[in-house]
mmCIF file of C-alpha atoms and ligand atoms in Angstrom:
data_model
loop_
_atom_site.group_PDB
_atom_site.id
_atom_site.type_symbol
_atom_site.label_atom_id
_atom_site.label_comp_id
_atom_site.label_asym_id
_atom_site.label_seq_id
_atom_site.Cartn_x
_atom_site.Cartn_y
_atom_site.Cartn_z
ATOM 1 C CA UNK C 8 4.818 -5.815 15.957
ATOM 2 C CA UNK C 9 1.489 -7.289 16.757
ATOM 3 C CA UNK C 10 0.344 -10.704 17.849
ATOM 4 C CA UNK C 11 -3.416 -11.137 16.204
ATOM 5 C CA UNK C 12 -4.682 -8.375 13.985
ATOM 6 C CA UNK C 13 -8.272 -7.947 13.165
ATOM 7 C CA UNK C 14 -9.251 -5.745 9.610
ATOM 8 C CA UNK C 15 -13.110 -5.066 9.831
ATOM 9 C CA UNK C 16 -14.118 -4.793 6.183
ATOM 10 C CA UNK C 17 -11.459 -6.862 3.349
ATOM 11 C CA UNK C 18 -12.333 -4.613 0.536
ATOM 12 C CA UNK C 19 -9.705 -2.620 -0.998
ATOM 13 C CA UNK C 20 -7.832 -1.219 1.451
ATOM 14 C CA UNK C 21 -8.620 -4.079 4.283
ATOM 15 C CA UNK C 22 -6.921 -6.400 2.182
ATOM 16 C CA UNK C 23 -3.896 -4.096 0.844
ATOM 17 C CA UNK C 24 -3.282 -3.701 4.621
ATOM 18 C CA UNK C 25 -3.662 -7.643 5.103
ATOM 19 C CA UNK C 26 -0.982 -8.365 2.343
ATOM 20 C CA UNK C 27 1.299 -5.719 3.492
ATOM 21 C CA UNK C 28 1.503 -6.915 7.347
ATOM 22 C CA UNK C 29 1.810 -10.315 6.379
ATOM 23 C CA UNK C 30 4.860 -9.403 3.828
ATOM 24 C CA UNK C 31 6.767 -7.684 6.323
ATOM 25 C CA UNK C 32 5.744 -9.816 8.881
ATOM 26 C CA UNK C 33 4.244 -7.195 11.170
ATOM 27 C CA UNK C 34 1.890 -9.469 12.918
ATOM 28 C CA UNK C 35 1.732 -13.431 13.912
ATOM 29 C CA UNK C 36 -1.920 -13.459 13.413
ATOM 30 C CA UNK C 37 -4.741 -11.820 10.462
ATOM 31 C CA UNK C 38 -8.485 -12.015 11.410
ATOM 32 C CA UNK C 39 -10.728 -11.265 8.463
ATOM 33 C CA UNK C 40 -14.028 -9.612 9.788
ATOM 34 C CA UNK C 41 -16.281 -8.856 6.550
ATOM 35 C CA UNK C 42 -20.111 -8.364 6.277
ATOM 36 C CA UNK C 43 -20.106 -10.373 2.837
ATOM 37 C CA UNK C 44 -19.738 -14.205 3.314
ATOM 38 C CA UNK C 45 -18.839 -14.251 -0.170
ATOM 39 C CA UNK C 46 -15.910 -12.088 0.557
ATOM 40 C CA UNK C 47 -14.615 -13.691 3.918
ATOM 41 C CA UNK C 48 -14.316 -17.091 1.440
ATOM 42 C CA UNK C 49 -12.441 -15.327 -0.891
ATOM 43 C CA UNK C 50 -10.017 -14.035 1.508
ATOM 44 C CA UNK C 51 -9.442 -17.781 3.021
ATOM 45 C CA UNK C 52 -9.319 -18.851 -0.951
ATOM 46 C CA UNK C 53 -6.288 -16.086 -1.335
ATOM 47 C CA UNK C 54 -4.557 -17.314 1.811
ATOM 48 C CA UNK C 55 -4.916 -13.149 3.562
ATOM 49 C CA UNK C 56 -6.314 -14.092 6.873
ATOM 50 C CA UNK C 57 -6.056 -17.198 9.609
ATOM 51 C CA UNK C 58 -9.481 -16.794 9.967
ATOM 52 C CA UNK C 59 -12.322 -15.103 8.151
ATOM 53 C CA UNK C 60 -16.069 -14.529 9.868
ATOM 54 C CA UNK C 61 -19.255 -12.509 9.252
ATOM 55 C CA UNK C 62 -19.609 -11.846 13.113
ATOM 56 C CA UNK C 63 -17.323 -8.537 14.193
ATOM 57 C CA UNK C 64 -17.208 -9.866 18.050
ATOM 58 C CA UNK C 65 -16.176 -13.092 17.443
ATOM 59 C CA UNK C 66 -13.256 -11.547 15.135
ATOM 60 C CA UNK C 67 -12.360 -8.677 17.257
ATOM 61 C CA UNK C 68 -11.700 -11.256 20.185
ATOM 62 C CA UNK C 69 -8.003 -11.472 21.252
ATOM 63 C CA UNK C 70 -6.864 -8.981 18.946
ATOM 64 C CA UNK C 71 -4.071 -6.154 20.078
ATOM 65 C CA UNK C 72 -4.813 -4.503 17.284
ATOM 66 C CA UNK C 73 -8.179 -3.955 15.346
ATOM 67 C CA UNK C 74 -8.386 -1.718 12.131
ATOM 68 C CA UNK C 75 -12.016 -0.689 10.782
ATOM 69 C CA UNK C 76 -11.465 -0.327 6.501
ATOM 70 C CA UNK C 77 -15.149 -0.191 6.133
ATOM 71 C CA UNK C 78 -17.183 2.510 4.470
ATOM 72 C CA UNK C 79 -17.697 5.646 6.707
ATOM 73 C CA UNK C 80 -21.186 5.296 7.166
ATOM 74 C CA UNK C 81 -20.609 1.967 8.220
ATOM 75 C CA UNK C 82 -18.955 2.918 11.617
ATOM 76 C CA UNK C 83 -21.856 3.491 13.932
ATOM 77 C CA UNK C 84 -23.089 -0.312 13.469
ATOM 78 C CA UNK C 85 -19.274 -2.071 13.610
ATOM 79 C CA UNK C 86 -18.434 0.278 16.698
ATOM 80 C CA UNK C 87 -22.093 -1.299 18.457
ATOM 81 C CA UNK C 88 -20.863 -4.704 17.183
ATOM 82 C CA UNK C 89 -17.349 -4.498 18.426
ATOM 83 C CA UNK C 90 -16.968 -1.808 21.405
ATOM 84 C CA UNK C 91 -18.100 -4.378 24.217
ATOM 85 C CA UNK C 92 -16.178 -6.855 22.893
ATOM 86 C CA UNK C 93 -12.717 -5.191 22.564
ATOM 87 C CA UNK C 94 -9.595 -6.493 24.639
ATOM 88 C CA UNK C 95 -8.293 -3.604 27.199
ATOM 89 C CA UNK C 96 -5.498 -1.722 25.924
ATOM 90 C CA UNK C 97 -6.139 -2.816 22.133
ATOM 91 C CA UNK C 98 -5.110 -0.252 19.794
ATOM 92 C CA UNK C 99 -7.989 0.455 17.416
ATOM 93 C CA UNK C 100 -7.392 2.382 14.073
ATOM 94 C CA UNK C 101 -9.179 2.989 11.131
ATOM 95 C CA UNK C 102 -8.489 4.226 7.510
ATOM 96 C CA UNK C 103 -11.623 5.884 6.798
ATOM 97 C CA UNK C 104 -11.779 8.999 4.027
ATOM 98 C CA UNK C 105 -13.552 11.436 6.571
ATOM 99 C CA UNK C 106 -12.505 12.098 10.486
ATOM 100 C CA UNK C 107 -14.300 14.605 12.283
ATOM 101 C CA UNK C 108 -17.598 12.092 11.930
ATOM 102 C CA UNK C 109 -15.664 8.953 12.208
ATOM 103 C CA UNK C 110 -14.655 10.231 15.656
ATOM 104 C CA UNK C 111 -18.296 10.998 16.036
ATOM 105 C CA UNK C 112 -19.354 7.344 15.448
ATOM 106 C CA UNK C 113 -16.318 5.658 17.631
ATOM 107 C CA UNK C 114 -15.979 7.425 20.916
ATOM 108 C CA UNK C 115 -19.036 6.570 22.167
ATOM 109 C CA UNK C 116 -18.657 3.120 21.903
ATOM 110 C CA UNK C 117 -15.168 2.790 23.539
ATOM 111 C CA UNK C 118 -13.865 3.428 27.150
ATOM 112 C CA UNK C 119 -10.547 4.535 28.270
ATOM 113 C CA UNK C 120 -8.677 1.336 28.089
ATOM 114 C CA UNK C 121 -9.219 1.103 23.974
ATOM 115 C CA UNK C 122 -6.675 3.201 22.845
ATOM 116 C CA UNK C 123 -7.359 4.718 19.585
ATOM 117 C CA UNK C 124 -5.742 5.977 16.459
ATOM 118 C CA UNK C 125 -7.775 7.439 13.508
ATOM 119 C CA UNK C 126 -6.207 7.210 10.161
ATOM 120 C CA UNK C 127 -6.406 7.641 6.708
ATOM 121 C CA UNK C 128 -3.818 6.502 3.892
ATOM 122 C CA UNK C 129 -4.087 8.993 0.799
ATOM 123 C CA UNK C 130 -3.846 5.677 -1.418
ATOM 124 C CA UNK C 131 -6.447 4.246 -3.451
ATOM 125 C CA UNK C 132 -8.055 2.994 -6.821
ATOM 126 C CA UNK C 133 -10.991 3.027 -8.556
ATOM 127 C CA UNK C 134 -11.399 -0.999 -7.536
ATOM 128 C CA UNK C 135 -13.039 -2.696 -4.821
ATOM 129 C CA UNK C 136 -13.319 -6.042 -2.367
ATOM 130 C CA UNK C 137 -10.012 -8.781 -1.338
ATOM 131 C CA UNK C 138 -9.024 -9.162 -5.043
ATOM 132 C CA UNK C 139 -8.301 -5.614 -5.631
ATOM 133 C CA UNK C 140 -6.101 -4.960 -2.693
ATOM 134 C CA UNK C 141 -1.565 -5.247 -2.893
ATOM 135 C CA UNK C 142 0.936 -4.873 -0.543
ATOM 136 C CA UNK C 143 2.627 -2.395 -2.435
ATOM 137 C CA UNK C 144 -0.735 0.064 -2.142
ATOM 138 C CA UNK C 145 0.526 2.746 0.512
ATOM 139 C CA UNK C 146 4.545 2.904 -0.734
ATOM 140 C CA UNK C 147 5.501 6.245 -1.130
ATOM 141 C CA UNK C 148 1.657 7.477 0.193
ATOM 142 C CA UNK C 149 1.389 9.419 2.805
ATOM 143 C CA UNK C 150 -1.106 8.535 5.443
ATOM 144 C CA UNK C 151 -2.589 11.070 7.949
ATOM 145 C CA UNK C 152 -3.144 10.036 11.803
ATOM 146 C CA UNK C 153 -5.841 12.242 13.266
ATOM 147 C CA UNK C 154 -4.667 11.203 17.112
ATOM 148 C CA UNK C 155 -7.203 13.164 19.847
ATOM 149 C CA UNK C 156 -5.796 15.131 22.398
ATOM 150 C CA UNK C 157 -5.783 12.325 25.070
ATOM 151 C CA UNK C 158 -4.381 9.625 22.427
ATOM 152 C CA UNK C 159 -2.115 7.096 24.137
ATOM 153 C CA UNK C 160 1.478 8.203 22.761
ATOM 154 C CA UNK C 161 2.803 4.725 22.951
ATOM 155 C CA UNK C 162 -0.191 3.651 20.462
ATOM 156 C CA UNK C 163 0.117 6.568 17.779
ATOM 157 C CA UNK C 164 3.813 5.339 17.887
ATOM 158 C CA UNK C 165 2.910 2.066 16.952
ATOM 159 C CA UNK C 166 0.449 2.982 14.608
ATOM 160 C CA UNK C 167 2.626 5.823 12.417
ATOM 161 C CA UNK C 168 5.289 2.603 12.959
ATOM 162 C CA UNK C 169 3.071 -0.007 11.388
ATOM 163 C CA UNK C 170 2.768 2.839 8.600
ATOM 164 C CA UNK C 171 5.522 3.124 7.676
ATOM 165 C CA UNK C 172 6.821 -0.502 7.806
ATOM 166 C CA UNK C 173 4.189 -0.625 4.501
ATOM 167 C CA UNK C 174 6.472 2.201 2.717
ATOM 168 C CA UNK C 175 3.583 4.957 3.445
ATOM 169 C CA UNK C 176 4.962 8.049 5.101
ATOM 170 C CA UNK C 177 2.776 9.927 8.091
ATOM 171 C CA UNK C 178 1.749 13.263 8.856
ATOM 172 C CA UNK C 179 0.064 14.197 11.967
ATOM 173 C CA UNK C 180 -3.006 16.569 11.678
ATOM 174 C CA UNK C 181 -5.973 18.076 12.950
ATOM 175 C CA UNK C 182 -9.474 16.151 12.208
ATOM 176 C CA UNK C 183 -10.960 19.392 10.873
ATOM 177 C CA UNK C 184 -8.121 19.871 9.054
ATOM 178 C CA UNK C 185 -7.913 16.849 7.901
ATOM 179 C CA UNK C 186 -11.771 16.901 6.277
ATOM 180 C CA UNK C 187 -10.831 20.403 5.118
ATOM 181 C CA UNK C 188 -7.827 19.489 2.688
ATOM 182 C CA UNK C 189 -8.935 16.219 1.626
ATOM 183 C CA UNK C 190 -12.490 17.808 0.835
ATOM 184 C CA UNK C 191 -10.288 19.910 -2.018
ATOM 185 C CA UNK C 192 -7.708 17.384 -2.834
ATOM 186 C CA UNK C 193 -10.144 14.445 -3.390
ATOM 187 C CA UNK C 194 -14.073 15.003 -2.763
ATOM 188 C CA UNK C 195 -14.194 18.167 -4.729
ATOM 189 C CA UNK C 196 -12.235 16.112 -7.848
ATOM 190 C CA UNK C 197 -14.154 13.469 -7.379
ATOM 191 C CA UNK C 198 -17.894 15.163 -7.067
ATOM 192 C CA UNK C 199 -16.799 17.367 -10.345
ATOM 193 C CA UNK C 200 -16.180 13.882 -12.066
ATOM 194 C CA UNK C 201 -18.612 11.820 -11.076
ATOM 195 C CA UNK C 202 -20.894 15.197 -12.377
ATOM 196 C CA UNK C 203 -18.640 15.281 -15.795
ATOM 197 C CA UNK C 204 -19.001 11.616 -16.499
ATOM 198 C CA UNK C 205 -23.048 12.018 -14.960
ATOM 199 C CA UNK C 206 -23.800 14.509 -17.688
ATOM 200 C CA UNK C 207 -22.028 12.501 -20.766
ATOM 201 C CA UNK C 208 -24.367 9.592 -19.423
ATOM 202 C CA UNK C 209 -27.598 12.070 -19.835
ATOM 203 C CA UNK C 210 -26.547 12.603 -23.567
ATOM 204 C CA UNK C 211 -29.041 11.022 -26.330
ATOM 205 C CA UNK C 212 -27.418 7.680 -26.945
ATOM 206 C CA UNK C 213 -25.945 8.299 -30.422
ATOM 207 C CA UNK C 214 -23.892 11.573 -28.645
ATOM 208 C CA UNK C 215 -22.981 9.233 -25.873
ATOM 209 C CA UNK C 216 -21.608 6.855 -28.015
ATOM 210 C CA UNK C 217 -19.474 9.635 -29.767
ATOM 211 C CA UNK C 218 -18.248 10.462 -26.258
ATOM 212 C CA UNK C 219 -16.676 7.025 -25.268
ATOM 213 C CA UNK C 220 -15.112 6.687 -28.920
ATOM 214 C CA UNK C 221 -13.407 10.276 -28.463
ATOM 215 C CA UNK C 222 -12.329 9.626 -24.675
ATOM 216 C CA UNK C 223 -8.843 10.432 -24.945
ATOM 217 C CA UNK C 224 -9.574 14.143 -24.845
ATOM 218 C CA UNK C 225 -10.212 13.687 -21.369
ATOM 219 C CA UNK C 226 -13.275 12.872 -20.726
ATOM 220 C CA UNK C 227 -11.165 9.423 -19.864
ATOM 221 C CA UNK C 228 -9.326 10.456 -17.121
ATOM 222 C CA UNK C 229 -12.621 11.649 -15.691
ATOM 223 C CA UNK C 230 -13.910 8.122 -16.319
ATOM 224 C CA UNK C 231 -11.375 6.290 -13.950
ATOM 225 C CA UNK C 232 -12.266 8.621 -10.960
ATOM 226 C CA UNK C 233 -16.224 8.495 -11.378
ATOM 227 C CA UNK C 234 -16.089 4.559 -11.695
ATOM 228 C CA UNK C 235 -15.019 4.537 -7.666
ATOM 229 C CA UNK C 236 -17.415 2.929 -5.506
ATOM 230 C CA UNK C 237 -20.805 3.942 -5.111
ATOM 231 C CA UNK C 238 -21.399 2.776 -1.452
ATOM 232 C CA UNK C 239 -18.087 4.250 -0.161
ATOM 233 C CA UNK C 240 -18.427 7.956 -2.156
ATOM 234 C CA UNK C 241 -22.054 8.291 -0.653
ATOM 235 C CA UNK C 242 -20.872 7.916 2.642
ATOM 236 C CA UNK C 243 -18.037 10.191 2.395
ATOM 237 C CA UNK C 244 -20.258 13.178 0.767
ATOM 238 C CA UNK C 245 -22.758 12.556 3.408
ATOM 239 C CA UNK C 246 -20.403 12.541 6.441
ATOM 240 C CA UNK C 247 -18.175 15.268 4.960
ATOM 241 C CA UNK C 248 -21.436 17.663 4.257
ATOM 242 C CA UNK C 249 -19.595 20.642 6.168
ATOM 243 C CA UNK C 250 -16.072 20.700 4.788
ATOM 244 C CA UNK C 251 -17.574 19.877 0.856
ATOM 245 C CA UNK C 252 -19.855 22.423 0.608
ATOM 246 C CA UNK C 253 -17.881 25.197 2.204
ATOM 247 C CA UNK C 254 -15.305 24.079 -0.752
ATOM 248 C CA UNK C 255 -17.932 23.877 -3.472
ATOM 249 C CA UNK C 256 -19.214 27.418 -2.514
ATOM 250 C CA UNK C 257 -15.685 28.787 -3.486
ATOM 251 C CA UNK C 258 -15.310 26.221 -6.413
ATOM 252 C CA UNK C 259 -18.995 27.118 -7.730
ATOM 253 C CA UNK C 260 -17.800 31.107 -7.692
ATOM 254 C CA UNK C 261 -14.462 30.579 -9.285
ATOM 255 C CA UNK C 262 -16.430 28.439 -12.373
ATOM 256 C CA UNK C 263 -18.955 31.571 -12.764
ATOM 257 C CA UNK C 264 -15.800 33.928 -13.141
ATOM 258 C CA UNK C 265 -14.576 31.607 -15.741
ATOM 259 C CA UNK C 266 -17.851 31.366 -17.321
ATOM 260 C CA UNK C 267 -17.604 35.433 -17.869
ATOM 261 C CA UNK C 268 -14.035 35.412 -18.717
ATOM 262 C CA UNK C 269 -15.488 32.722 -21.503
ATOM 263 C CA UNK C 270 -18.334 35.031 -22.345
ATOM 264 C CA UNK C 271 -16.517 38.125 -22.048
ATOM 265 C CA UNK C 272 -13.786 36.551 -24.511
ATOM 266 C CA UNK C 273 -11.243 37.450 -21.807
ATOM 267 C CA UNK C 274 -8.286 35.277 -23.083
ATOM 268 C CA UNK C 275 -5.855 36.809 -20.833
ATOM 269 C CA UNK C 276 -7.676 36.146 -17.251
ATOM 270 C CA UNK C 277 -8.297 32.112 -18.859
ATOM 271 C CA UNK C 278 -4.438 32.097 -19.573
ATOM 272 C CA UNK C 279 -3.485 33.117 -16.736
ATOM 273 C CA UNK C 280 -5.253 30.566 -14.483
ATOM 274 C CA UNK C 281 -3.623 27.739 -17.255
ATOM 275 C CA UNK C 282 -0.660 28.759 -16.359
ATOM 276 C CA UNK C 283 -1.046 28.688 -12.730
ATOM 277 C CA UNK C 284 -2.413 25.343 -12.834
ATOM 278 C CA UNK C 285 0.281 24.237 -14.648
ATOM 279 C CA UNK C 286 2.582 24.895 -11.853
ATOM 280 C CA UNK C 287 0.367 22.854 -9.468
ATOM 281 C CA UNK C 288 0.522 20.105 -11.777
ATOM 282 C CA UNK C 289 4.326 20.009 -11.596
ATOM 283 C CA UNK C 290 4.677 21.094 -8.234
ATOM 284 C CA UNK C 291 2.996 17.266 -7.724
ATOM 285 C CA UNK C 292 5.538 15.476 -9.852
ATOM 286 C CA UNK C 293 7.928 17.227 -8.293
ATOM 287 C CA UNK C 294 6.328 15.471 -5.000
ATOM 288 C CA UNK C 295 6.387 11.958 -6.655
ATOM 289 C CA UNK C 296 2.479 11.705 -6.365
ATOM 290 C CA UNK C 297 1.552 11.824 -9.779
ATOM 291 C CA UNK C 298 2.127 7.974 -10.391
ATOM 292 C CA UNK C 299 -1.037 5.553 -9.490
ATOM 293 C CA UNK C 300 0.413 3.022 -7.307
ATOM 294 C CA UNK C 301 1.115 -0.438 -9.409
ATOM 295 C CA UNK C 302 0.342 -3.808 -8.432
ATOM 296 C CA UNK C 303 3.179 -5.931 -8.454
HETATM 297 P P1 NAP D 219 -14.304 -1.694 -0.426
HETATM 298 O O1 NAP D 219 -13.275 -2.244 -1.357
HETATM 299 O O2 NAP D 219 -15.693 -1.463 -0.928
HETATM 300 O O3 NAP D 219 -14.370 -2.663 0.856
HETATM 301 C C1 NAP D 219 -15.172 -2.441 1.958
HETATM 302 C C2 NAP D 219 -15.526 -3.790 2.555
HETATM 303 O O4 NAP D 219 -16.204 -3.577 3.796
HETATM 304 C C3 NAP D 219 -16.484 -4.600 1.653
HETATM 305 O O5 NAP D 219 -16.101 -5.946 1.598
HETATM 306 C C4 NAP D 219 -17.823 -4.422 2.392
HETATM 307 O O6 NAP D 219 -18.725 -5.487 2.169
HETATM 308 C C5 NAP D 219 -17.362 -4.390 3.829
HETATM 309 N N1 NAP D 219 -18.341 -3.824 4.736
HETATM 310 C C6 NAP D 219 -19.231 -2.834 4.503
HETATM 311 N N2 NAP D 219 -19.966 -2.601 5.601
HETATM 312 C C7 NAP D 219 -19.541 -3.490 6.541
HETATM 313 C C8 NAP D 219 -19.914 -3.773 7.883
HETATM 314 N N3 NAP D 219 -20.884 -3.082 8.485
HETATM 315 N N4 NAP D 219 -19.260 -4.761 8.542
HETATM 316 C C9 NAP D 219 -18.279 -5.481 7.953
HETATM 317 N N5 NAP D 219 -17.892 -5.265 6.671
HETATM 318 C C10 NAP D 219 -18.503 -4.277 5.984
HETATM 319 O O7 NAP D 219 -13.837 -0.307 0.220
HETATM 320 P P2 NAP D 219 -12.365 0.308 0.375
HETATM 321 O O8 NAP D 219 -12.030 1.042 -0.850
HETATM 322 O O9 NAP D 219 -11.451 -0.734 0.880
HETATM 323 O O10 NAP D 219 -12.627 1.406 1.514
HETATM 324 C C11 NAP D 219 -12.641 1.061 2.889
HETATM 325 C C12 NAP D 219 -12.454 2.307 3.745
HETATM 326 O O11 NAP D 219 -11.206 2.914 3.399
HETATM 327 C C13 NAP D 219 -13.529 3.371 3.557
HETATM 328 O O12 NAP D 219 -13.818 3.978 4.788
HETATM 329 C C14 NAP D 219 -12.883 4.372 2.627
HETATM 330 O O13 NAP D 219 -13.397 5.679 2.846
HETATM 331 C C15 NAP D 219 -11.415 4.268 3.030
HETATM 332 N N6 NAP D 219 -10.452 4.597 1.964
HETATM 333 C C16 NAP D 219 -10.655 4.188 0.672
HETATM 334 C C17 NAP D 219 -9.734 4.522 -0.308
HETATM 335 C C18 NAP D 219 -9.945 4.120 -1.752
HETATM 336 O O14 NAP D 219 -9.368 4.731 -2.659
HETATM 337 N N7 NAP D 219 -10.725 3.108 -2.041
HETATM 338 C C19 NAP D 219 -8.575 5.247 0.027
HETATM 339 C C20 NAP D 219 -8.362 5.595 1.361
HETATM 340 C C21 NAP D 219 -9.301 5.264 2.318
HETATM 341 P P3 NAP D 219 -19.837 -5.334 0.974
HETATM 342 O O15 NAP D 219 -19.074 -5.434 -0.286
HETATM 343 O O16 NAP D 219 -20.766 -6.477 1.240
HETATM 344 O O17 NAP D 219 -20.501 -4.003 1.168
#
């Protein structure tokens, strides 16, 4: 599909999308562009990339098709690195958690000829850098294309192509949209346990202990979510603000209801909301997404 790809930032998803293209052959060519030396040697030790470098110009040269999998907050500087530097008529795409500011940060650093694609796979783990990453990542995902209004057809085809060729299927939607649903579907869940696991850490150490011994009553599952990276939840909370705080406004006045239900001793109104949660819950097995994707 492509001749030389470049990934800017081989963390998690970089790589996944490194080992995917190169298992179904989707390009002749993988640059590595990472900030960490460390990590550009590791991705030549694993054989993911032709050629790994620190600097994002020299990496971005040549390429038809460039893909930033860096942390959001990252953007501004790789778009000043890269934007004079880009071929005309490379597609440029991104997988970045958040799109309204992502847009923000690219535009101005690109001119018409750079035709560009923002993305986001709903695929992930809790992991991080090249060692984390597998092909097998986005099969069965779905990943969202954000494409603007004057979006070069021919390039969101090739994008929502390259997509699917890793098993991922795409929807089309609105930025704003876009910040709006995944702001409920995976900031708010993971702000609540990143504030869950937060409090258990505040507990006088012998309570703490107590805590990790008893996990399995939940508190676990909370555990896998809040040990996501720091660097890359930051940036999403920060460049989100909007979206998460219009949905923890709601969130904060549905918890006080419960918290008078609870004091009230209103079993019905609690029961009633288990229940209805219960059909969510099945409504996404019924969708297949209730299995974390498994490295083969
Ligand atoms: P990751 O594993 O932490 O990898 C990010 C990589 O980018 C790291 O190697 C990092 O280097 C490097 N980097 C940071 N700033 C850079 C810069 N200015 N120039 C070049 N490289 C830079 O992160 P990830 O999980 O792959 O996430 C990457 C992007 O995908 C983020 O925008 C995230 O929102 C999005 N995303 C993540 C998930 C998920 O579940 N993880 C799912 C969907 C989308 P250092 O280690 O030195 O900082």
């Amino acid at each position: 599909m492509f001749n030389r790809v470049c990934i800017i930032g081989f963390g998690l998803i970089g790589s996944s999308l490194a080992r995917g293209i190169a298992k179904h052959n989707l390009a002749k060519e993988i640059i590595c562009v990472d900030q960490s030396r460390l990590a550009c040697d590791r991705v030549l030790e694993l054989g993911l990339a032709a050629k790994a470098t620190t600097h994002p110009a020299e990496g971005v040269k040549g390429a038809d098709l460039v893909i930033i999998a860096v942390p959001v907050g990252a953007y501004s500087a790789v778009m000043a690195a890269i934007g004079p530097h880009l071929e005309p008529r490379t597609i440029l795409t991104d997988a970045g958690s958040v799109k309204q500011s992502v847009i923000e940060a690219v535009l101005p650093h690109i001119n018409n000829d750079i035709r560009f694609v923002p993305g986001h796979p709903i695929a992930g783990t809790e992991n991080s850098g090249p060692d984390a990453g597998f092909a097998e990542l986005f099969m069965g995902r779905w990943s969202i294309l954000t494409p603007l209004p004057d979006t070069d057809g021919d390039a969101l085809h090739d994008v929502k192509t390259l997509w699917e060729s890793l098993g991922a299927k795409v929807e089309i939607m609105d930025p704003k949209r876009h910040d709006l649903v995944l702001g409920i579907t995976s900031h708010l869940p993971h702000l609540i346990a990143y504030t869950v696991v937060g409090t258990a850490s505040d507990l006088e150490a012998h309570t703490k202990d107590d805590v990790i011994k008893f996990s399995a009553g939940g508190f676990r599952d909370f555990t896998r979510i809040a040990a996501s990276d720091p660097v890359m939840w930051r940036d999403i909370f920060v460049n989100n603000q909007a979206a998460v705080l219009e949905i923890l406004q709601r969130f904060n006045e549905d918890l006080t209801s419960l918290q008078r239900a609870i004091r009230n001793g209103d079993g019905q109104t609690l029961e009633d909301l288990f229940t209805r949660t219960r059909e969510i819950r099945r409504g996404v097995i019924q969708a297949k997404q209730e299995v974390p994707p498994e490295k083969k």
